[in-house]
Short mmCIF file of C-alpha atoms and ligand atoms in Angstrom, two decimals:
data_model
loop_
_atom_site.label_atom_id
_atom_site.label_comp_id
_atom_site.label_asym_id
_atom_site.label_seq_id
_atom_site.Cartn_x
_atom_site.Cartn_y
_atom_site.Cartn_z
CA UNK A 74 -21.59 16.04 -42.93
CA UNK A 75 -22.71 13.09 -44.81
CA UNK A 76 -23.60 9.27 -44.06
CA UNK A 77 -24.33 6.89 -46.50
CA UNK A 78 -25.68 3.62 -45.38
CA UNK A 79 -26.06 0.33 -46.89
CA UNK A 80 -27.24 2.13 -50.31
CA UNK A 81 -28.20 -0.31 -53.50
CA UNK A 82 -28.96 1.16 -56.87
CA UNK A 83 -30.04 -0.13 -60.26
CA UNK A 84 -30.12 0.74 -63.83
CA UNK A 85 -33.16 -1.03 -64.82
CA UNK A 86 -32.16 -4.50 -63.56
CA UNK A 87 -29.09 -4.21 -63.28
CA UNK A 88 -27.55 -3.83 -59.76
CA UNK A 89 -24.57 -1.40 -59.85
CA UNK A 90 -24.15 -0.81 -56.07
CA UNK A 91 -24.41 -3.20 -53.36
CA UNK A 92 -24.86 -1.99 -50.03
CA UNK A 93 -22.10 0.73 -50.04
CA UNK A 94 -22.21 2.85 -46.71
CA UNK A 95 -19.09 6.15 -46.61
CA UNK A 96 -18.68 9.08 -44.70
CA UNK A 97 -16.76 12.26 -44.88
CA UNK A 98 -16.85 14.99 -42.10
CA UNK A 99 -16.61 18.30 -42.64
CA UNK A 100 -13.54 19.83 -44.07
CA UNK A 101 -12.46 16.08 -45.05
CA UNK A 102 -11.29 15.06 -48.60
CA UNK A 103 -12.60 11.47 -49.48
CA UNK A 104 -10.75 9.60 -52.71
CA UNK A 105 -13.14 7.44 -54.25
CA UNK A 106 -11.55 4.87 -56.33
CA UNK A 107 -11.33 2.45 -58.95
CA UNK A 108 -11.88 0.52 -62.04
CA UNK A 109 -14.05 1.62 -64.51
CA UNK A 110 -17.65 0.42 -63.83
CA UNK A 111 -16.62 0.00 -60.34
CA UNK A 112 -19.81 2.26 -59.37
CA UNK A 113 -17.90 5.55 -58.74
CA UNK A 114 -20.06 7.88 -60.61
CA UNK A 115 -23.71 5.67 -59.47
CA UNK A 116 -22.25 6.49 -55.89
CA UNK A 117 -21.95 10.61 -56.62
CA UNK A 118 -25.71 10.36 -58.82
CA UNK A 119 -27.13 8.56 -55.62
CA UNK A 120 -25.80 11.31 -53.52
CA UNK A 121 -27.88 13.64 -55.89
CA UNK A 122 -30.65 12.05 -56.18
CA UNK A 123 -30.13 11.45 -60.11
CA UNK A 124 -29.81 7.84 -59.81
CA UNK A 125 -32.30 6.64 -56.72
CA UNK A 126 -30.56 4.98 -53.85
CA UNK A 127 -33.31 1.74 -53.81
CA UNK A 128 -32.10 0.99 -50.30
CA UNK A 129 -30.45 2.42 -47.44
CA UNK A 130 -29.89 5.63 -46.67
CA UNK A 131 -28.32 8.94 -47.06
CA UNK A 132 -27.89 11.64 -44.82
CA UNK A 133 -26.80 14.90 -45.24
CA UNK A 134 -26.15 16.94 -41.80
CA UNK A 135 -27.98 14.41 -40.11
CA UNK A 136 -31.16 14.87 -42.34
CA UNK A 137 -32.03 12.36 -45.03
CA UNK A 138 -31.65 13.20 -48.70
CA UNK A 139 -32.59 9.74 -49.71
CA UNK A 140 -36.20 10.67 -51.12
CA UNK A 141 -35.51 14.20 -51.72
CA UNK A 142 -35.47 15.86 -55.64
CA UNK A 143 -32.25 17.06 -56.81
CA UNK A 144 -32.78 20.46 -57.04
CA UNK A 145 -33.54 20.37 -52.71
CA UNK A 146 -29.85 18.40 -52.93
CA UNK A 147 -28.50 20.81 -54.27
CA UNK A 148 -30.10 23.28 -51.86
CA UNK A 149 -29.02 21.75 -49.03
CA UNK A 150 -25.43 22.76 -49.97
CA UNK A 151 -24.31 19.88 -51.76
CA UNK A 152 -22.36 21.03 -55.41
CA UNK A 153 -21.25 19.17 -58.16
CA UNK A 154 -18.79 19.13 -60.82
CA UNK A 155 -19.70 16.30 -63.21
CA UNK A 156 -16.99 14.82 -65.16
CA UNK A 157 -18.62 16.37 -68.56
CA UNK A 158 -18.65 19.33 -67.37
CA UNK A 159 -22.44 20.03 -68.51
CA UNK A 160 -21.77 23.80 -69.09
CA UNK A 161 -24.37 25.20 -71.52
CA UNK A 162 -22.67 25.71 -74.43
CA UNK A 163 -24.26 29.32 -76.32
CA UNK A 164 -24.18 30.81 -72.94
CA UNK A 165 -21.29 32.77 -71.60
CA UNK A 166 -19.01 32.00 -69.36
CA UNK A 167 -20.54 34.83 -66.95
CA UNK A 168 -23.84 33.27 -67.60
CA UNK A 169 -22.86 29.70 -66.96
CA UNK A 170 -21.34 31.03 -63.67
CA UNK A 171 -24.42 32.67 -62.95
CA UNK A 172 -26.52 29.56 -62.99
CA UNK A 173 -24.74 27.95 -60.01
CA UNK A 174 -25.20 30.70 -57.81
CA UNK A 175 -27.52 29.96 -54.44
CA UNK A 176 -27.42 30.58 -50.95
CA UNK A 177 -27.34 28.13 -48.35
CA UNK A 178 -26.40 27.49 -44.78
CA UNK A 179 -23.17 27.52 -45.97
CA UNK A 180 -20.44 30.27 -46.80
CA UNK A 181 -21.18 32.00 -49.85
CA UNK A 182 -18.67 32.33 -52.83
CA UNK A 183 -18.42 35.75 -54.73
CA UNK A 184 -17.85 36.01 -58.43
CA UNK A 185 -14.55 38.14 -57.81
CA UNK A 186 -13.41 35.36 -55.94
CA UNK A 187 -14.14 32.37 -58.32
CA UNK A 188 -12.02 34.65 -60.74
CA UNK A 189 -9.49 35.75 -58.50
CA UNK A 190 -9.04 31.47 -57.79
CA UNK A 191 -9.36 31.19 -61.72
CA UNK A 192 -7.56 34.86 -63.03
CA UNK A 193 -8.27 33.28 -67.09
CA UNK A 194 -11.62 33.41 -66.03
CA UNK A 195 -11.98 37.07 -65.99
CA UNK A 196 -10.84 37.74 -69.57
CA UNK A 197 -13.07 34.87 -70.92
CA UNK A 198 -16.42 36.24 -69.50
CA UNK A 199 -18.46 37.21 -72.41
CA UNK A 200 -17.33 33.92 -74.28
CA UNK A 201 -19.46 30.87 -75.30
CA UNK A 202 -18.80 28.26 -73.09
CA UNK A 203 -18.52 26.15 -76.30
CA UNK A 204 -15.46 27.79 -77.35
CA UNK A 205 -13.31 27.29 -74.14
CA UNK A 206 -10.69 25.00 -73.97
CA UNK A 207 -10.88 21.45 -71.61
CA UNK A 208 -9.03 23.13 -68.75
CA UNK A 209 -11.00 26.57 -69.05
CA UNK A 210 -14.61 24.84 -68.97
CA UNK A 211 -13.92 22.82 -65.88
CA UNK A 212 -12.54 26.17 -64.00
CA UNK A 213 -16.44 27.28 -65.36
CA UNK A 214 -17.41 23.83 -63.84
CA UNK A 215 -15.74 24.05 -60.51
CA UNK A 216 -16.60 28.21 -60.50
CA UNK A 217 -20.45 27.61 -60.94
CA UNK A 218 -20.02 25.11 -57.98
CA UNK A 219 -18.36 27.19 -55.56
CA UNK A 220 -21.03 29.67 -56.64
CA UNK A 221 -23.77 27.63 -55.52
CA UNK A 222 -22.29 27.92 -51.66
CA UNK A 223 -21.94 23.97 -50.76
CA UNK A 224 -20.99 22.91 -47.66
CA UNK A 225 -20.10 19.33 -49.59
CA UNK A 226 -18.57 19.53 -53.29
CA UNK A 227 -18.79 16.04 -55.44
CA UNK A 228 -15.76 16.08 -58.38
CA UNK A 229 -16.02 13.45 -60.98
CA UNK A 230 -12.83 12.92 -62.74
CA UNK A 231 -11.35 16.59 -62.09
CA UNK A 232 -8.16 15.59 -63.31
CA UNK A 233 -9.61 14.09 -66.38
CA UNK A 234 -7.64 15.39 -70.23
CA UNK A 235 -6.32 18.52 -68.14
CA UNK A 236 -2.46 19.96 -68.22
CA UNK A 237 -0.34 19.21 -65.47
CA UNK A 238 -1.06 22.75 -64.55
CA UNK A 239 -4.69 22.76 -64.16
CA UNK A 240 -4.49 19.49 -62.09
CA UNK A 241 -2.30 21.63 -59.83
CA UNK A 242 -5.08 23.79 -59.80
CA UNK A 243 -7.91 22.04 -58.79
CA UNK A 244 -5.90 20.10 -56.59
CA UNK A 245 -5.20 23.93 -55.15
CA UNK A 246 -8.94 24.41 -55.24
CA UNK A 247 -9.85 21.07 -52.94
CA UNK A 248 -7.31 22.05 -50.76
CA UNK A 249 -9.01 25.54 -50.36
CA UNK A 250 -12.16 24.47 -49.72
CA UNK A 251 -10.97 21.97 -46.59
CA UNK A 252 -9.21 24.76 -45.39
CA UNK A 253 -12.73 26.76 -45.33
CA UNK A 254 -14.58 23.51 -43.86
CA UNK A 255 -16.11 22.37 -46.96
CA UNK A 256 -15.85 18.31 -47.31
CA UNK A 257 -15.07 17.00 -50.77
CA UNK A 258 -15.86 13.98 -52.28
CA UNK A 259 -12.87 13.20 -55.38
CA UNK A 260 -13.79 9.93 -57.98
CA UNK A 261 -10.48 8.95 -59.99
CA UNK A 262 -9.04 7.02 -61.97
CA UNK A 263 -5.63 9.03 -61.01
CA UNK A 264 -5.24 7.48 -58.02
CA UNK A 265 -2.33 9.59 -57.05
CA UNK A 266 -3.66 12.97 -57.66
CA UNK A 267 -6.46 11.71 -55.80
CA UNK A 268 -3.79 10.81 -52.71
CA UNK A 269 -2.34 13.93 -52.91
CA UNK A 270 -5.50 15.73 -51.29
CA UNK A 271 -7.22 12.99 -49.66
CA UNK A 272 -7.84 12.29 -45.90
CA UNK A 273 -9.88 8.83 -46.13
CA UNK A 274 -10.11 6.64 -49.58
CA UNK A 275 -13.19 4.44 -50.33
CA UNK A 276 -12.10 2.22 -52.75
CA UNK A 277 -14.94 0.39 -55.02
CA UNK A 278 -14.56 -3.40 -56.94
CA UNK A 279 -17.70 -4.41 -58.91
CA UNK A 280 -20.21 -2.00 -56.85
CA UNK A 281 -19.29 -2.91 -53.91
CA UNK A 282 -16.70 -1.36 -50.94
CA UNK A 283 -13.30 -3.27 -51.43
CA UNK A 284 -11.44 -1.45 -49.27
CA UNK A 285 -11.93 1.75 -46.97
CA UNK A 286 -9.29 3.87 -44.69
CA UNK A 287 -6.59 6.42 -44.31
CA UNK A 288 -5.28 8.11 -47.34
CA UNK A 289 -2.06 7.46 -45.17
CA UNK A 290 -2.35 3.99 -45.86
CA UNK A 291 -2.15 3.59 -49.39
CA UNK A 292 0.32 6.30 -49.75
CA UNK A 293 2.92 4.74 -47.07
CA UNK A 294 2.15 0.82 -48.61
CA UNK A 295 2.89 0.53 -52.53
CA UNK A 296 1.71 -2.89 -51.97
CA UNK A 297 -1.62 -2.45 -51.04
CA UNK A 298 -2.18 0.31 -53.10
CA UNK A 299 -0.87 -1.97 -56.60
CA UNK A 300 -3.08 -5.08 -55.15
CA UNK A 301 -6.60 -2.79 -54.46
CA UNK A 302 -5.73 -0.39 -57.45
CA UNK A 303 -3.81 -2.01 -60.05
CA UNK A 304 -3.28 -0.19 -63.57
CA UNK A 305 -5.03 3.18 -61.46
CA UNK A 306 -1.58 4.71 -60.25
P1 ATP B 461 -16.05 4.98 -64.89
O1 ATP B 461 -14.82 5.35 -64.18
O2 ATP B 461 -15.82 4.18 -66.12
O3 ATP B 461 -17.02 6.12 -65.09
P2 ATP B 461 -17.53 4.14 -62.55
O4 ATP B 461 -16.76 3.48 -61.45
O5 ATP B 461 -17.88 5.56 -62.35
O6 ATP B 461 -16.78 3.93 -63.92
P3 ATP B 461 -20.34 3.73 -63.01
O7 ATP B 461 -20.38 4.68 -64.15
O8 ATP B 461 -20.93 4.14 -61.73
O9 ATP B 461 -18.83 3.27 -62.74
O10 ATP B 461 -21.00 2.36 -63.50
C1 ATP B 461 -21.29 1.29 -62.61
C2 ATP B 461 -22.02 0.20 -63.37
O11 ATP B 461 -23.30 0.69 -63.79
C3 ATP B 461 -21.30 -0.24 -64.64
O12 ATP B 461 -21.48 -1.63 -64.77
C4 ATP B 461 -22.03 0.49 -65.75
O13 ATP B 461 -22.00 -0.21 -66.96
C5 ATP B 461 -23.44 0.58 -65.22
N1 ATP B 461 -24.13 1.80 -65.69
C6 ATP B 461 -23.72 3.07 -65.52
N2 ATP B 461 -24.59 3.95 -66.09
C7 ATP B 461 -25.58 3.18 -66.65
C8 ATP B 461 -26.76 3.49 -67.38
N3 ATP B 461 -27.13 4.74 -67.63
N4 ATP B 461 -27.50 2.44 -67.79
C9 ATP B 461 -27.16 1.17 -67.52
N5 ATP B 461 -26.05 0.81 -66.83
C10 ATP B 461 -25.27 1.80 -66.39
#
């Protein structure tokens, strides 16, 4: 579903990835983890073309995204859920929704069914999005992503200043969309809610790949997972 090969990126001149290279198939669930700064988020912007890859490259379904504008990223089936949410805040909650909504080569999400996976969502319709609470906008987040019919969905942070409750949820949510053959990609800094859902873990150290393998791994070796993830569990 997606390769990424030996990518570098930079914020002006400074280097934040070097030469990372993952892969997720379809229907997988990849953790990626670590410190902050490690280059978590530069690896999801890369992906979308927000934050240009200056080497290597990325494919998506064997074609390369590397060069291509967002908006043609996003096209090709690949949603995101940014750790900010980014909902517009004096729209609704319908209209927010609305925005994400595409076809693609993918399967197609209906609006009953992002409220049927979300049932507050369908008594907060006609609200601003500014006056939801931190769990309700990212169910808006995740909803306007599932809307735009990706066959690949990036989370950043989705457990981030949630309720127990919501975690369950989204965690509910990832697990949906492997069970429909949609690959996810899941940065955290909770690296156990992260393990909960993940097949393969990429862990990053100072923008670079410290350690990749089996979500099995980590989860069966406390050792490993304290010496690659430290204060993250
Ligand atoms: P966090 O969990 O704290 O978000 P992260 O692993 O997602 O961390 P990135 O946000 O990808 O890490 O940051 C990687 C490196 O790039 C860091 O050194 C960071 O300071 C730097 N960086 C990120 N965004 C910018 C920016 N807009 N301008 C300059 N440097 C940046």
């Amino acid at each position: 579903m997606l390769e990424v090969s030996n990518i570098t990126a930079f914020y002006g001149e400074t280097q934040a990835l070097f030469s990372i290279s993952l892969s997720v198939r379809e229907g997988e669930v990849l953790a990626l983890l670590g410190a902050n700064g490690a280059g978590k988020t530069t690896v999801l912007r890369s992906i979308l073309g927000l934050t240009r890859a200056r080497q290597g490259d990325i494919r998506f379904q064997q074609k390369s995204i590397a060069a291509r504008p967002t908006h043609e990223i996003a096209g090709a089936g690949i949603g995101w859920v940014p750790d900010d949410r980014r909902l517009c805040p004096t729209l609704t909650v319908r209209q927010n929704l609305m925005l994400g909504e595409k076809r693609t080569s993918f399967r197609a999400w209906s609006l009953g069914e992002v409220t049927e996976i979300f049932s507050p969502l369908k008594y907060l319709m006609a609200r601003d999005a500014e006056t939801l609470s931190g769990g309700e906008m990212q169910m808006v987040a995740i909803g306007r992503a599932l809307l735009g019919s990706p066959g690949l969905v990036l989370f950043d942070e989705p457990s981030q200043g949630l309720a127990p409750k919501i975690v369950d949820d989204v965690l509910g949510v990832i697990r949906r969309l492997k069970a429909a053959g949609i690959a996810s990609i899941v940065v955290e800094q909770n690296a156990d809610i992260a393990l909960s859902v993940a097949d393969h873990v990429v862990v990053l150290s100072h923008g670079q790949v410290a350690w990749k393998g089996e979500a099995t791994v980590l989860r069966d070796d406390p050792a490993l997972k304290r010496q690659l993830l430290g204060g993250l569990q």
